Amino acid sequence: MGLTRAQGRRLLVLESLPQALLAAAGGALTGWATIRLLAPGVDLTSVALASAHSPLGEAHLRTDPVSLTVPALGVLVAAVGVAGVQAWWSGRRGSVRELRAGDTR
Protein backbone atom coordinates (compact mmCIF):
# COMPACT_ATOMS: atom_id res chain seq x y z
CA MET A 1 0.00 0.00 0.00
CA GLY A 2 1.33 3.37 -0.92
CA LEU A 3 3.72 1.97 -3.54
CA THR A 4 3.52 2.44 -7.26
CA ARG A 5 3.40 -0.66 -9.47
CA ALA A 6 7.08 -0.40 -10.34
CA GLN A 7 8.03 0.01 -6.68
CA GLY A 8 5.88 -2.99 -5.72
CA ARG A 9 7.51 -5.16 -8.36
CA ARG A 10 10.96 -4.04 -7.31
CA LEU A 11 10.13 -4.82 -3.67
CA LEU A 12 8.95 -8.34 -4.56
CA VAL A 13 12.14 -9.02 -6.52
CA LEU A 14 14.36 -7.66 -3.74
CA GLU A 15 12.50 -9.78 -1.17
CA SER A 16 13.27 -12.95 -3.16
CA LEU A 17 17.00 -12.26 -3.61
CA PRO A 18 18.34 -13.26 -0.15
CA GLN A 19 16.83 -16.75 -0.33
CA ALA A 20 17.92 -17.18 -3.93
CA LEU A 21 21.48 -16.09 -3.18
CA LEU A 22 21.68 -18.52 -0.26
CA ALA A 23 20.28 -21.34 -2.40
CA ALA A 24 22.75 -20.60 -5.22
CA ALA A 25 25.71 -20.44 -2.84
CA GLY A 26 24.59 -23.63 -1.09
CA GLY A 27 24.21 -25.45 -4.39
CA ALA A 28 27.64 -24.37 -5.62
CA LEU A 29 29.22 -25.35 -2.29
CA THR A 30 27.47 -28.73 -2.36
CA GLY A 31 28.67 -29.39 -5.92
CA TRP A 32 32.23 -28.45 -5.02
CA ALA A 33 32.20 -30.58 -1.87
CA THR A 34 30.72 -33.56 -3.71
CA ILE A 35 33.54 -33.58 -6.25
CA ARG A 36 36.17 -33.12 -3.55
CA LEU A 37 34.77 -35.92 -1.37
CA LEU A 38 33.97 -38.44 -4.12
CA ALA A 39 37.01 -37.92 -6.36
CA PRO A 40 39.39 -40.21 -4.40
CA GLY A 41 36.98 -43.15 -4.51
CA VAL A 42 35.85 -42.95 -8.13
CA ASP A 43 37.98 -44.57 -10.82
CA LEU A 44 37.08 -43.28 -14.28
CA THR A 45 40.00 -44.80 -16.19
CA SER A 46 37.85 -47.42 -17.93
CA VAL A 47 35.43 -44.73 -19.08
CA ALA A 48 37.97 -42.08 -19.97
CA LEU A 49 40.32 -44.28 -21.97
CA ALA A 50 39.03 -46.12 -25.03
CA SER A 51 41.57 -48.92 -24.76
CA ALA A 52 40.56 -52.11 -22.94
CA HIS A 53 44.17 -52.63 -21.90
CA SER A 54 45.55 -51.44 -18.61
CA PRO A 55 45.30 -47.65 -18.51
CA LEU A 56 48.40 -45.53 -18.77
CA GLY A 57 47.22 -42.82 -16.41
CA GLU A 58 44.42 -42.00 -14.05
CA ALA A 59 41.34 -39.92 -14.69
CA HIS A 60 40.73 -37.31 -12.00
CA LEU A 61 37.52 -35.57 -11.07
CA ARG A 62 37.98 -31.85 -10.65
CA THR A 63 35.77 -28.89 -9.96
CA ASP A 64 35.10 -26.56 -12.83
CA PRO A 65 34.11 -22.99 -11.89
CA VAL A 66 31.79 -22.67 -14.88
CA SER A 67 29.88 -25.86 -14.07
CA LEU A 68 29.30 -24.58 -10.53
CA THR A 69 28.47 -20.99 -11.50
CA VAL A 70 25.95 -21.67 -14.28
CA PRO A 71 23.45 -23.62 -12.11
CA ALA A 72 23.82 -21.03 -9.33
CA LEU A 73 23.00 -18.25 -11.78
CA GLY A 74 20.09 -20.35 -13.04
CA VAL A 75 18.67 -20.46 -9.51
CA LEU A 76 18.97 -16.69 -9.23
CA VAL A 77 17.31 -16.08 -12.59
CA ALA A 78 14.48 -18.50 -11.77
CA ALA A 79 13.82 -16.92 -8.37
CA VAL A 80 13.83 -13.38 -9.71
CA GLY A 81 11.72 -14.44 -12.69
CA VAL A 82 9.11 -16.07 -10.46
CA ALA A 83 8.98 -12.95 -8.28
CA GLY A 84 8.57 -10.77 -11.38
CA VAL A 85 5.76 -12.94 -12.76
CA GLN A 86 4.09 -12.95 -9.36
CA ALA A 87 4.23 -9.15 -9.23
CA TRP A 88 2.87 -8.88 -12.77
CA TRP A 89 0.06 -11.33 -12.05
CA SER A 90 -0.96 -9.66 -8.79
CA GLY A 91 -1.08 -6.30 -10.59
CA ARG A 92 -3.38 -7.74 -13.25
CA ARG A 93 -5.82 -9.21 -10.75
CA GLY A 94 -6.87 -5.80 -9.52
CA SER A 95 -6.26 -6.44 -5.82
CA VAL A 96 -3.95 -3.43 -5.78
CA ARG A 97 -6.79 -1.19 -6.97
CA GLU A 98 -9.04 -2.55 -4.23
CA LEU A 99 -6.42 -1.83 -1.59
CA ARG A 100 -6.01 1.72 -2.92
CA ALA A 101 -9.69 2.61 -2.73
CA GLY A 102 -9.86 6.35 -2.25
CA ASP A 103 -6.18 6.93 -3.15
CA THR A 104 -5.69 9.85 -5.55
CA ARG A 105 -2.77 8.31 -7.46
Coordinates of C-alpha atoms in Angstrom, one line a residue:
M1 CA 0.0 0.0 0.0
G2 CA 1.3 3.4 -0.9
L3 CA 3.7 2.0 -3.5
T4 CA 3.5 2.4 -7.3
R5 CA 3.4 -0.7 -9.5
A6 CA 7.1 -0.4 -10.3
Q7 CA 8.0 0.0 -6.7
G8 CA 5.9 -3.0 -5.7
R9 CA 7.5 -5.2 -8.4
R10 CA 11.0 -4.0 -7.3
L11 CA 10.1 -4.8 -3.7
L12 CA 9.0 -8.3 -4.6
V13 CA 12.1 -9.0 -6.5
L14 CA 14.4 -7.7 -3.7
E15 CA 12.5 -9.8 -1.2
S16 CA 13.3 -12.9 -3.2
L17 CA 17.0 -12.3 -3.6
P18 CA 18.3 -13.3 -0.2
Q19 CA 16.8 -16.8 -0.3
A20 CA 17.9 -17.2 -3.9
L21 CA 21.5 -16.1 -3.2
L22 CA 21.7 -18.5 -0.3
A23 CA 20.3 -21.3 -2.4
A24 CA 22.7 -20.6 -5.2
A25 CA 25.7 -20.4 -2.8
G26 CA 24.6 -23.6 -1.1
G27 CA 24.2 -25.4 -4.4
A28 CA 27.6 -24.4 -5.6
L29 CA 29.2 -25.3 -2.3
T30 CA 27.5 -28.7 -2.4
G31 CA 28.7 -29.4 -5.9
W32 CA 32.2 -28.4 -5.0
A33 CA 32.2 -30.6 -1.9
T34 CA 30.7 -33.6 -3.7
I35 CA 33.5 -33.6 -6.3
R36 CA 36.2 -33.1 -3.5
L37 CA 34.8 -35.9 -1.4
L38 CA 34.0 -38.4 -4.1
A39 CA 37.0 -37.9 -6.4
P40 CA 39.4 -40.2 -4.4
G41 CA 37.0 -43.2 -4.5
V42 CA 35.8 -43.0 -8.1
D43 CA 38.0 -44.6 -10.8
L44 CA 37.1 -43.3 -14.3
T45 CA 40.0 -44.8 -16.2
S46 CA 37.9 -47.4 -17.9
V47 CA 35.4 -44.7 -19.1
A48 CA 38.0 -42.1 -20.0
L49 CA 40.3 -44.3 -22.0
A50 CA 39.0 -46.1 -25.0
S51 CA 41.6 -48.9 -24.8
A52 CA 40.6 -52.1 -22.9
H53 CA 44.2 -52.6 -21.9
S54 CA 45.5 -51.4 -18.6
P55 CA 45.3 -47.6 -18.5
L56 CA 48.4 -45.5 -18.8
G57 CA 47.2 -42.8 -16.4
E58 CA 44.4 -42.0 -14.0
A59 CA 41.3 -39.9 -14.7
H60 CA 40.7 -37.3 -12.0
L61 CA 37.5 -35.6 -11.1
R62 CA 38.0 -31.8 -10.6
T63 CA 35.8 -28.9 -10.0
D64 CA 35.1 -26.6 -12.8
P65 CA 34.1 -23.0 -11.9
V66 CA 31.8 -22.7 -14.9
S67 CA 29.9 -25.9 -14.1
L68 CA 29.3 -24.6 -10.5
T69 CA 28.5 -21.0 -11.5
V70 CA 25.9 -21.7 -14.3
P71 CA 23.5 -23.6 -12.1
A72 CA 23.8 -21.0 -9.3
L73 CA 23.0 -18.3 -11.8
G74 CA 20.1 -20.3 -13.0
V75 CA 18.7 -20.5 -9.5
L76 CA 19.0 -16.7 -9.2
V77 CA 17.3 -16.1 -12.6
A78 CA 14.5 -18.5 -11.8
A79 CA 13.8 -16.9 -8.4
V80 CA 13.8 -13.4 -9.7
G81 CA 11.7 -14.4 -12.7
V82 CA 9.1 -16.1 -10.5
A83 CA 9.0 -12.9 -8.3
G84 CA 8.6 -10.8 -11.4
V85 CA 5.8 -12.9 -12.8
Q86 CA 4.1 -12.9 -9.4
A87 CA 4.2 -9.1 -9.2
W88 CA 2.9 -8.9 -12.8
W89 CA 0.1 -11.3 -12.0
S90 CA -1.0 -9.7 -8.8
G91 CA -1.1 -6.3 -10.6
R92 CA -3.4 -7.7 -13.2
R93 CA -5.8 -9.2 -10.8
G94 CA -6.9 -5.8 -9.5
S95 CA -6.3 -6.4 -5.8
V96 CA -3.9 -3.4 -5.8
R97 CA -6.8 -1.2 -7.0
E98 CA -9.0 -2.6 -4.2
L99 CA -6.4 -1.8 -1.6
R100 CA -6.0 1.7 -2.9
A101 CA -9.7 2.6 -2.7
G102 CA -9.9 6.4 -2.3
D103 CA -6.2 6.9 -3.2
T104 CA -5.7 9.8 -5.5
R105 CA -2.8 8.3 -7.5

